mmCIF file with all atom_site columns, C-alpha atoms in Angstrom:
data_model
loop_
_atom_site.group_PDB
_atom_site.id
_atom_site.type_symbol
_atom_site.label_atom_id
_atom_site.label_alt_id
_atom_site.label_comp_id
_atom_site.label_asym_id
_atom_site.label_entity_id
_atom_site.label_seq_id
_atom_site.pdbx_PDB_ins_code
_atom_site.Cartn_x
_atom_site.Cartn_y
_atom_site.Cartn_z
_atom_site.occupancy
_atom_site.B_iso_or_equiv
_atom_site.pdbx_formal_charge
_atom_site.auth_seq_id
_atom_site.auth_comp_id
_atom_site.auth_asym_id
_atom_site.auth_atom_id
_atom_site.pdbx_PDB_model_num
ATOM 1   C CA . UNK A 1 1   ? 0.000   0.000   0.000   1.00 0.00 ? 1   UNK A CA 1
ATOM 2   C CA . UNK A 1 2   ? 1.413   3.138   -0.827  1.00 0.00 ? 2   UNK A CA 1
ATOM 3   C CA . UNK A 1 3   ? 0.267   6.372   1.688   1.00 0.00 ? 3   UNK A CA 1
ATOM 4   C CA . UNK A 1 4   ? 0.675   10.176  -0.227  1.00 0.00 ? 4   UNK A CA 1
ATOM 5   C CA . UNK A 1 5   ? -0.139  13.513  1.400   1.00 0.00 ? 5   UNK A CA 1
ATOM 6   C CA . UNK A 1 6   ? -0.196  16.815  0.017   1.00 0.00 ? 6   UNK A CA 1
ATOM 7   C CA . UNK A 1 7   ? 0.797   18.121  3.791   1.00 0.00 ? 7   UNK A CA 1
ATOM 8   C CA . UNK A 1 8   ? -3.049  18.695  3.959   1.00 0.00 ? 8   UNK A CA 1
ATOM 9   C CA . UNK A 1 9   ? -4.685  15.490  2.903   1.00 0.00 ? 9   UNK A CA 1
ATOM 10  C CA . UNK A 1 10  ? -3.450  12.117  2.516   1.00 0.00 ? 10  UNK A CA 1
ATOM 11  C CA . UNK A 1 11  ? -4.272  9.602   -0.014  1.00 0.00 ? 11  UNK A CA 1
ATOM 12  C CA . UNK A 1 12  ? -4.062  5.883   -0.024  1.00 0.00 ? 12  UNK A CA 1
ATOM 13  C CA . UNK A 1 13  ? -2.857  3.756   -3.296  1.00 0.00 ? 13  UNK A CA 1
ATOM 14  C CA . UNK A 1 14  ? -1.185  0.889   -4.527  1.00 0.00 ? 14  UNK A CA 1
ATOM 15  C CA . UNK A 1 15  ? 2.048   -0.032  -6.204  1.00 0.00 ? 15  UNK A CA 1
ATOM 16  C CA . UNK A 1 16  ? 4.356   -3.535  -6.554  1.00 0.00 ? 16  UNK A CA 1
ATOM 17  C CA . UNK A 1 17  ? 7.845   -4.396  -7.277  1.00 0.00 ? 17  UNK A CA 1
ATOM 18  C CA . UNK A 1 18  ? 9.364   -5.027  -9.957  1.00 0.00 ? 18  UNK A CA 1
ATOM 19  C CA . UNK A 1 19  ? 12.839  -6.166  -9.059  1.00 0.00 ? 19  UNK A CA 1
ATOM 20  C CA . UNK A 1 20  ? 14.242  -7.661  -5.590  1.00 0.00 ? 20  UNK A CA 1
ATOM 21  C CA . UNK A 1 21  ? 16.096  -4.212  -4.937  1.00 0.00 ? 21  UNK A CA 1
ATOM 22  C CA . UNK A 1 22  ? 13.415  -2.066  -4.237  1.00 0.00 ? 22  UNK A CA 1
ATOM 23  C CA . UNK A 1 23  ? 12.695  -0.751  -7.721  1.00 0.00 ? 23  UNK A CA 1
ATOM 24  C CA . UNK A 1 24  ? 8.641   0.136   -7.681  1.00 0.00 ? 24  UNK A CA 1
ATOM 25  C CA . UNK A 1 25  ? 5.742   1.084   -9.941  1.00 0.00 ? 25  UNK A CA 1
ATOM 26  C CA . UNK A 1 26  ? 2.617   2.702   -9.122  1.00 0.00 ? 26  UNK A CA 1
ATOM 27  C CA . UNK A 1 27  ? 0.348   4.977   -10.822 1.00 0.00 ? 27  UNK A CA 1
ATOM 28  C CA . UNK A 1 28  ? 1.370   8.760   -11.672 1.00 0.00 ? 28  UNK A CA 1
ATOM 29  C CA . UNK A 1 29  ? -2.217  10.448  -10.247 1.00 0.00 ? 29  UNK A CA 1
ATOM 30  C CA . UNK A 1 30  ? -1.575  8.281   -6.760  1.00 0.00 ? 30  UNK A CA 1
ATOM 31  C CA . UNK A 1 31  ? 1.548   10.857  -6.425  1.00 0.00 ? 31  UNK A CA 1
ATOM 32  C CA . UNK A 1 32  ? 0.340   14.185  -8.270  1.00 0.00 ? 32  UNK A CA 1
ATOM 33  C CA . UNK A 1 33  ? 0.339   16.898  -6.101  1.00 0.00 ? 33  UNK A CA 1
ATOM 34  C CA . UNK A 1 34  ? 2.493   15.084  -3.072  1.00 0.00 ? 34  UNK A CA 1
ATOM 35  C CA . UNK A 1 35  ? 5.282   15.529  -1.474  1.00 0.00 ? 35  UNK A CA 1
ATOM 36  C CA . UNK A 1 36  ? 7.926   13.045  -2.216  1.00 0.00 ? 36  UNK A CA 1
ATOM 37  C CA . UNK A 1 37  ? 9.280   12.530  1.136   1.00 0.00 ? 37  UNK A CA 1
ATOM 38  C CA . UNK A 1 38  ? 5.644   12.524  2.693   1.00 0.00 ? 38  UNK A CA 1
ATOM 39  C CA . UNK A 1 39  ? 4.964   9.548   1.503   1.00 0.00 ? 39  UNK A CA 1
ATOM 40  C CA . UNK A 1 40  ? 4.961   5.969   3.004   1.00 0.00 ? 40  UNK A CA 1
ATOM 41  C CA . UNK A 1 41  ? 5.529   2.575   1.387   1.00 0.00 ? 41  UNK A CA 1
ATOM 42  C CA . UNK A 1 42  ? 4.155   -0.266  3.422   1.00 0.00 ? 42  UNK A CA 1
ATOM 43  C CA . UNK A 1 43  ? 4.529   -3.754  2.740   1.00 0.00 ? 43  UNK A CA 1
ATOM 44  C CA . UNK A 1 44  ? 2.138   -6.721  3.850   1.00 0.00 ? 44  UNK A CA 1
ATOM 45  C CA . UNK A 1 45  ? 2.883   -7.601  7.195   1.00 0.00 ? 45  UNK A CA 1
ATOM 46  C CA . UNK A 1 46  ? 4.953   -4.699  7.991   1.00 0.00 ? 46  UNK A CA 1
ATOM 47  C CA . UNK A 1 47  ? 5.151   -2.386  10.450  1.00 0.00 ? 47  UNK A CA 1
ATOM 48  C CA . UNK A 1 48  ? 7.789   -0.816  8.964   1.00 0.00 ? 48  UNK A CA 1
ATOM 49  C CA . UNK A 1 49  ? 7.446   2.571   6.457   1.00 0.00 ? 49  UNK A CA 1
ATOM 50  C CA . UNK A 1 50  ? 9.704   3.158   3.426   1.00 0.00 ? 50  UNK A CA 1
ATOM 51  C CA . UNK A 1 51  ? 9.745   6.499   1.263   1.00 0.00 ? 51  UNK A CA 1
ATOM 52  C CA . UNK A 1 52  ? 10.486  6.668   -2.104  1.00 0.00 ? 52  UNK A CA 1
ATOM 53  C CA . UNK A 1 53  ? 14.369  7.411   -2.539  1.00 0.00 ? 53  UNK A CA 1
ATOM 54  C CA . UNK A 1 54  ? 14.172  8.207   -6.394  1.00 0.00 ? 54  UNK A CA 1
ATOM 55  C CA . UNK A 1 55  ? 12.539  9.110   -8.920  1.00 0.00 ? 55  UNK A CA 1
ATOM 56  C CA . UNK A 1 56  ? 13.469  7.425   -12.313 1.00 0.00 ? 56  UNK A CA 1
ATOM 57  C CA . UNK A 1 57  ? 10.546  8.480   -14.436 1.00 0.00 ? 57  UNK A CA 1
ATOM 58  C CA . UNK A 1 58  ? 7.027   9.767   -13.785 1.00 0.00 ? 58  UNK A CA 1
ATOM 59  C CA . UNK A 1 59  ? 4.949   10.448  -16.759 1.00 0.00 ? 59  UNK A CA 1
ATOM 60  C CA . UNK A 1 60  ? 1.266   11.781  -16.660 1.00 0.00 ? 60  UNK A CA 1
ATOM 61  C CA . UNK A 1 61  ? -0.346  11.045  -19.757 1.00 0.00 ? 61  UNK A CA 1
ATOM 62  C CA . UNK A 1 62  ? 0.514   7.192   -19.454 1.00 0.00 ? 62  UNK A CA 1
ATOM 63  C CA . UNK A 1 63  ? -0.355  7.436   -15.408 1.00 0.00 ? 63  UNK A CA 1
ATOM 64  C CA . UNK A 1 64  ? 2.702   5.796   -14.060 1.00 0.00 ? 64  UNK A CA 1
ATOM 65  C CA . UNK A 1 65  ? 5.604   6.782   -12.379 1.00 0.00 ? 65  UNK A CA 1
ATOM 66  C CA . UNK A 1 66  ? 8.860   4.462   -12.040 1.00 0.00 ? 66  UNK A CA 1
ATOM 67  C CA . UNK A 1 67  ? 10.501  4.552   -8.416  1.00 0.00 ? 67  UNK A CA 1
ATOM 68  C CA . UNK A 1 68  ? 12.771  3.065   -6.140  1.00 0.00 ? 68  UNK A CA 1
ATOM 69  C CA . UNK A 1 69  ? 12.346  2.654   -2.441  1.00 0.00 ? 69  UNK A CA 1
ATOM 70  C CA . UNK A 1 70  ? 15.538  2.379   -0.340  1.00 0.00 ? 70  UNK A CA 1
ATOM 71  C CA . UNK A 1 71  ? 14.801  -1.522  0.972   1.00 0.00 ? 71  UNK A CA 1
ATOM 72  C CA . UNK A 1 72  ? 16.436  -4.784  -0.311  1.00 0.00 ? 72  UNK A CA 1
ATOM 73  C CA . UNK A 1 73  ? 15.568  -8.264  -0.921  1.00 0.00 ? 73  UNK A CA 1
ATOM 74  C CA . UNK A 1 74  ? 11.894  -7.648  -1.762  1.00 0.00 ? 74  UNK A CA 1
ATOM 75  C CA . UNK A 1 75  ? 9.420   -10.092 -3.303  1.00 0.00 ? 75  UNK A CA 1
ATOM 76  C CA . UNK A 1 76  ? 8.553   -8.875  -6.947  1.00 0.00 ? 76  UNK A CA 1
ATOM 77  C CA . UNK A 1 77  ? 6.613   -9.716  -10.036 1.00 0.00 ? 77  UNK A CA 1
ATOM 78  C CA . UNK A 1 78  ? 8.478   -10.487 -13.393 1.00 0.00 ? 78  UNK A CA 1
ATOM 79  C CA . UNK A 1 79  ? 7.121   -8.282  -16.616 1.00 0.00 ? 79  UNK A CA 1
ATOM 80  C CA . UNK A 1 80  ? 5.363   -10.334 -19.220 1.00 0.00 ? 80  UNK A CA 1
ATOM 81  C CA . UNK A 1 81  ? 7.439   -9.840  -22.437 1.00 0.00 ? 81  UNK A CA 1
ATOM 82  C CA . UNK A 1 82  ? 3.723   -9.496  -24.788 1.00 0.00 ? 82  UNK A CA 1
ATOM 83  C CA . UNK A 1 83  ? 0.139   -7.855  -24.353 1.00 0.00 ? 83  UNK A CA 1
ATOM 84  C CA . UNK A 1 84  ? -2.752  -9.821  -23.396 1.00 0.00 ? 84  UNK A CA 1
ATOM 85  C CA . UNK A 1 85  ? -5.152  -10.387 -26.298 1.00 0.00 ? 85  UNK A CA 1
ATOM 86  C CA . UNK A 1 86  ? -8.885  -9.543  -25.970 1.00 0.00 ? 86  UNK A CA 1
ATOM 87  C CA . UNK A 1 87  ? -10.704 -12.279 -24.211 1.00 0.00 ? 87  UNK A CA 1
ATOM 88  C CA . UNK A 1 88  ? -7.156  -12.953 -22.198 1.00 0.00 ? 88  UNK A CA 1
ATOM 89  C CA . UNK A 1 89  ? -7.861  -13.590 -18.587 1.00 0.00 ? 89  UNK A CA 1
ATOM 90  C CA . UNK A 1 90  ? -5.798  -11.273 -16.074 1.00 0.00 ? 90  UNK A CA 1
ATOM 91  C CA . UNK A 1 91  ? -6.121  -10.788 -12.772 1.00 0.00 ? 91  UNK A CA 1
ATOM 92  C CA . UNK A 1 92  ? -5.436  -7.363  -10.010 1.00 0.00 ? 92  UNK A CA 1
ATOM 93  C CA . UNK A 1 93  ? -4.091  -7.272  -6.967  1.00 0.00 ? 93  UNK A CA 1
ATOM 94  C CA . UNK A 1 94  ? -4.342  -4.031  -5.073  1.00 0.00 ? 94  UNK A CA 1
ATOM 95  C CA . UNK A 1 95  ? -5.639  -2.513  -2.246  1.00 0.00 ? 95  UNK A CA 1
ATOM 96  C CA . UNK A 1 96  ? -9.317  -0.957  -2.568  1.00 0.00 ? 96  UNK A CA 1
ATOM 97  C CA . UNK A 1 97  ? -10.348 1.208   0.104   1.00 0.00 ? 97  UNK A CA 1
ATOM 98  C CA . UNK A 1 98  ? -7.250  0.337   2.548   1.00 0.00 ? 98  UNK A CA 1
ATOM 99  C CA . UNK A 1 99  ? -8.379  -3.264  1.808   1.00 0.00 ? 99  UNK A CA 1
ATOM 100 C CA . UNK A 1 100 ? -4.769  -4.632  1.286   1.00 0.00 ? 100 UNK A CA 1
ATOM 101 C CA . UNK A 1 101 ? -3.783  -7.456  -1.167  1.00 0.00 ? 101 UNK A CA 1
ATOM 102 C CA . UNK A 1 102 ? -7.406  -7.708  -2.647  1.00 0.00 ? 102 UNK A CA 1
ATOM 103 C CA . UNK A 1 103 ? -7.486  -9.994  -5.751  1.00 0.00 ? 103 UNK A CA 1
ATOM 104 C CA . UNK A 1 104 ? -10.003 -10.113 -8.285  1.00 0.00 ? 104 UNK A CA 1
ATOM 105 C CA . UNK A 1 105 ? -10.362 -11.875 -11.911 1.00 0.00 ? 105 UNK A CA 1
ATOM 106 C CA . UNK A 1 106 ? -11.494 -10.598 -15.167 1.00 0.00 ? 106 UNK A CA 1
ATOM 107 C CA . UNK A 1 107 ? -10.792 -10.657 -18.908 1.00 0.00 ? 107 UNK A CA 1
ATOM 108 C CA . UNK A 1 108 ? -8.941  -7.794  -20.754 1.00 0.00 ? 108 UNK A CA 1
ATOM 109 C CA . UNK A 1 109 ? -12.124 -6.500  -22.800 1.00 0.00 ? 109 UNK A CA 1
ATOM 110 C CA . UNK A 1 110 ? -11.012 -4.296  -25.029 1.00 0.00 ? 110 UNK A CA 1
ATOM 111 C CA . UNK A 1 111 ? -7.652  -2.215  -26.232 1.00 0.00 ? 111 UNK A CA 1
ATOM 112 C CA . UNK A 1 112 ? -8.969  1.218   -26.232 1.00 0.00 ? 112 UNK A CA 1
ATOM 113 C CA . UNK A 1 113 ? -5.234  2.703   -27.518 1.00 0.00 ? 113 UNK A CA 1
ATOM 114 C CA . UNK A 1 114 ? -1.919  1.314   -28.108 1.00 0.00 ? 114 UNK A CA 1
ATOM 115 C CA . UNK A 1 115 ? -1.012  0.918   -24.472 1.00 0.00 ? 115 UNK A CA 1
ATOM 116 C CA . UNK A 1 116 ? -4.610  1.433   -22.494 1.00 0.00 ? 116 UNK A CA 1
ATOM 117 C CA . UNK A 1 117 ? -6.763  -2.069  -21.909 1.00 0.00 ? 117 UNK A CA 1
ATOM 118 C CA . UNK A 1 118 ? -10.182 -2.048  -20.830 1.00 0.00 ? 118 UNK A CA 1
ATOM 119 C CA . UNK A 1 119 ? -10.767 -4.565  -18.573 1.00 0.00 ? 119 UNK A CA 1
ATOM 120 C CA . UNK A 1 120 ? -13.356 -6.366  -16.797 1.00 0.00 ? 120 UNK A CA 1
ATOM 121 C CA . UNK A 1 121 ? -11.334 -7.563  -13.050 1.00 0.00 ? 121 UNK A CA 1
ATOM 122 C CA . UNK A 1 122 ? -12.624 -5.357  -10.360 1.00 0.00 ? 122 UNK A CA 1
ATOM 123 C CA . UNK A 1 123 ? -11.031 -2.254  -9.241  1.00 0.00 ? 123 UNK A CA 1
ATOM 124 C CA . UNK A 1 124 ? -12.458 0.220   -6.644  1.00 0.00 ? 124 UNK A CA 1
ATOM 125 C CA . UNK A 1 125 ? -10.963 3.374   -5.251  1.00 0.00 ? 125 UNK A CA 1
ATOM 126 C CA . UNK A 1 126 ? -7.071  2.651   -3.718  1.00 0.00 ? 126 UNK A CA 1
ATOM 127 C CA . UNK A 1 127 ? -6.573  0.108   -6.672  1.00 0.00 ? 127 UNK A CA 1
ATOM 128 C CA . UNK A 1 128 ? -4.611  2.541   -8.390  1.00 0.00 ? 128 UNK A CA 1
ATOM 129 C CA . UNK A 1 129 ? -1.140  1.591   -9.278  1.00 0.00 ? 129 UNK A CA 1
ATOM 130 C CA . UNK A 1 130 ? -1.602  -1.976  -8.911  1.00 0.00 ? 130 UNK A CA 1
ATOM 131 C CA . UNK A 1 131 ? -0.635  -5.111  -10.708 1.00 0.00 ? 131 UNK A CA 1
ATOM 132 C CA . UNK A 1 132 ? -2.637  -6.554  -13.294 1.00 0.00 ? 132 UNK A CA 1
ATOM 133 C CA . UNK A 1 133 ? -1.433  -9.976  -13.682 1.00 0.00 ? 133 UNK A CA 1
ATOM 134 C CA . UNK A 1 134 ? -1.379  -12.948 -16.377 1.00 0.00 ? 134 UNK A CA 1
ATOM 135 C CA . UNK A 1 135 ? -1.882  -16.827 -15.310 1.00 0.00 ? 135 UNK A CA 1
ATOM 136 C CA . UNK A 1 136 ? 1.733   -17.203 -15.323 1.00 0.00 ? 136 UNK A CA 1
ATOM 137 C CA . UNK A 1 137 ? 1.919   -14.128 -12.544 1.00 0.00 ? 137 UNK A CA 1
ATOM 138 C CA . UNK A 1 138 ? 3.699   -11.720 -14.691 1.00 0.00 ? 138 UNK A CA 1
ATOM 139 C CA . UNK A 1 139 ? 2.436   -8.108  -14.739 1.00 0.00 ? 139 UNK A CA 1
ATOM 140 C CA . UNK A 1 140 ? 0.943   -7.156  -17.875 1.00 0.00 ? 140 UNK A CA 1
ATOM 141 C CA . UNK A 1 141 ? -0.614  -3.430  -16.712 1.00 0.00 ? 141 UNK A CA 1
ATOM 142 C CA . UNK A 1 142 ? -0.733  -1.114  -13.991 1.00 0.00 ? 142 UNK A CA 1
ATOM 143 C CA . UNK A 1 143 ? -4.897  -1.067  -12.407 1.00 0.00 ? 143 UNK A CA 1
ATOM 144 C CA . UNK A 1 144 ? -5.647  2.529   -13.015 1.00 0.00 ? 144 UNK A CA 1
ATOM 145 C CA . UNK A 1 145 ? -9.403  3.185   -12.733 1.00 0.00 ? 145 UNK A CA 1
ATOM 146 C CA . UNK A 1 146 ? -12.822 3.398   -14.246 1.00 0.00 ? 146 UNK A CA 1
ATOM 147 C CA . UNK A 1 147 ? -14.522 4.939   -17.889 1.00 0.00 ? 147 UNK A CA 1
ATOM 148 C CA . UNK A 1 148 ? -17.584 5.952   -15.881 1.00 0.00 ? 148 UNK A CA 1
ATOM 149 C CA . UNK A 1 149 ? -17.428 6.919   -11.922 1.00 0.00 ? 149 UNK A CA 1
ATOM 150 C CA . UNK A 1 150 ? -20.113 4.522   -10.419 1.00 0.00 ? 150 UNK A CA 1
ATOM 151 C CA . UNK A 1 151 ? -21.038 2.659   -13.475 1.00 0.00 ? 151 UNK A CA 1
ATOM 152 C CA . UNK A 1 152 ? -21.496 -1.169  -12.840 1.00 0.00 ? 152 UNK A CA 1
ATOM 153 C CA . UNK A 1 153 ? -20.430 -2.200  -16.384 1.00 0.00 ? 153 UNK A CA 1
ATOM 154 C CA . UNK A 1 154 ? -16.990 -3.409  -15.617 1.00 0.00 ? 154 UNK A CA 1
ATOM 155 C CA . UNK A 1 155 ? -15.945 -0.476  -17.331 1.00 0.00 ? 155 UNK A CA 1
ATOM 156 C CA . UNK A 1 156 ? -11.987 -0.266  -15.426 1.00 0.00 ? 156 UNK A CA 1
ATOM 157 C CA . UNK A 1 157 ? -8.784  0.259   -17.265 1.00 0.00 ? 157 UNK A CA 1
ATOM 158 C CA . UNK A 1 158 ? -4.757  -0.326  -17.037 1.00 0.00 ? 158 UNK A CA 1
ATOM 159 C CA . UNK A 1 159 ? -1.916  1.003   -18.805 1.00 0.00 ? 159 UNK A CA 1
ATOM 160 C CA . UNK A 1 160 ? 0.330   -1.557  -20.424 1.00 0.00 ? 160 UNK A CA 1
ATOM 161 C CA . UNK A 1 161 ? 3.480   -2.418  -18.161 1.00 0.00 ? 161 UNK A CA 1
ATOM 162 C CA . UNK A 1 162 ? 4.775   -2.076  -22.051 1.00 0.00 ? 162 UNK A CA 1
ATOM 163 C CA . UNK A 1 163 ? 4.677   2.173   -20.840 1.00 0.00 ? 163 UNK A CA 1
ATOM 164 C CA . UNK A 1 164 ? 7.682   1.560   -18.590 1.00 0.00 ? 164 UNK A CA 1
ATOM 165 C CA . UNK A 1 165 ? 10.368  -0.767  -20.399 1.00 0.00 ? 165 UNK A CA 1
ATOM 166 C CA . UNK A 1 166 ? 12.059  2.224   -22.046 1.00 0.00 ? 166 UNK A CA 1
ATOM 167 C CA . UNK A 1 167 ? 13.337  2.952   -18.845 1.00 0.00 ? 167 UNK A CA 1
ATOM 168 C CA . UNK A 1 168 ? 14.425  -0.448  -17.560 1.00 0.00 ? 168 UNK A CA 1
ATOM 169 C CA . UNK A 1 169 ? 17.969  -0.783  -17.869 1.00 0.00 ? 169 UNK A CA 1
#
């Protein structure tokens, strides 16, 4: 779960890892308007808080932002190497509403541009910036949020994890 404050408000997301040495992704909106510094990374089972100690890339449009947190040996989730076709099953793992590690199942229903998926797995509020997953548990998009506030037509989205490998080294 990923904690963000704007020194007046705080905000509650989600995020994963994407190597074993702290290197992170997470949606760009869960961070807009923060305070990097403010914020706190915690991990399952944790009482322990970690703040982001870079910033590799951040990039509105696509909603994601590339970070590392300054911990080591942490459990990750490999990158698929291709796109989930239409009908694919996937499946997000998130935290909704503080709810933490919440998994749900869908299809990917649609590619609505080259890198955005509409998708039918559930995804509620604090779901932003977490892994959508294949059946072989590699991330295939970051969970970003809904066409239509309030709609119950499994109308969510995610952004391609395809967004960040330009910047993977």
């Amino acid at each position: 779960m990923i904690f963000t404050s704007n020194g007046m408000s705080g905000f509650q997301g989600s995020g994963f890892f994407i190597d074993g040495s702290g290197l992170a992704v997470s949606n760009y909106h869960v961070f807009k308007g923060t305070g990097i510094g403010m914020e706190q990374i915690k991990l399952l089972g944790s009482d322990v808080a970690y703040s982001v100690s870079e910033v590799i890339v951040k990039n509105e449009d696509e909603d994601f932002i590339l970070f590392r947190v300054d911990c080591d040996n942490t459990n990750y989730l490999p990158i698929a190497s291709a796109k989930p076709k239409i009908g694919e099953k996937v499946f997000a793992i998130g935290s909704p509403r503080g709810l933490e590690n919440t998994f749900s199942s869908g299809e990917v229903s649609q590619w609505r541009d080259t890198n955005l998926m509409q998708i039918s797995a559930l995804i509620d509020h604090g779901s932003s910036g977490g892994a959508l997953i294949n059946e072989y548990g590699e991330v295939v998009g970051i969970t970003s949020g809904t066409f239509a506030d309030g709609s119950q037509a499994n109308l969510n989205y995610a952004w391609s994890i395809d967004v960040i490998k330009p910047y993977l080294k």
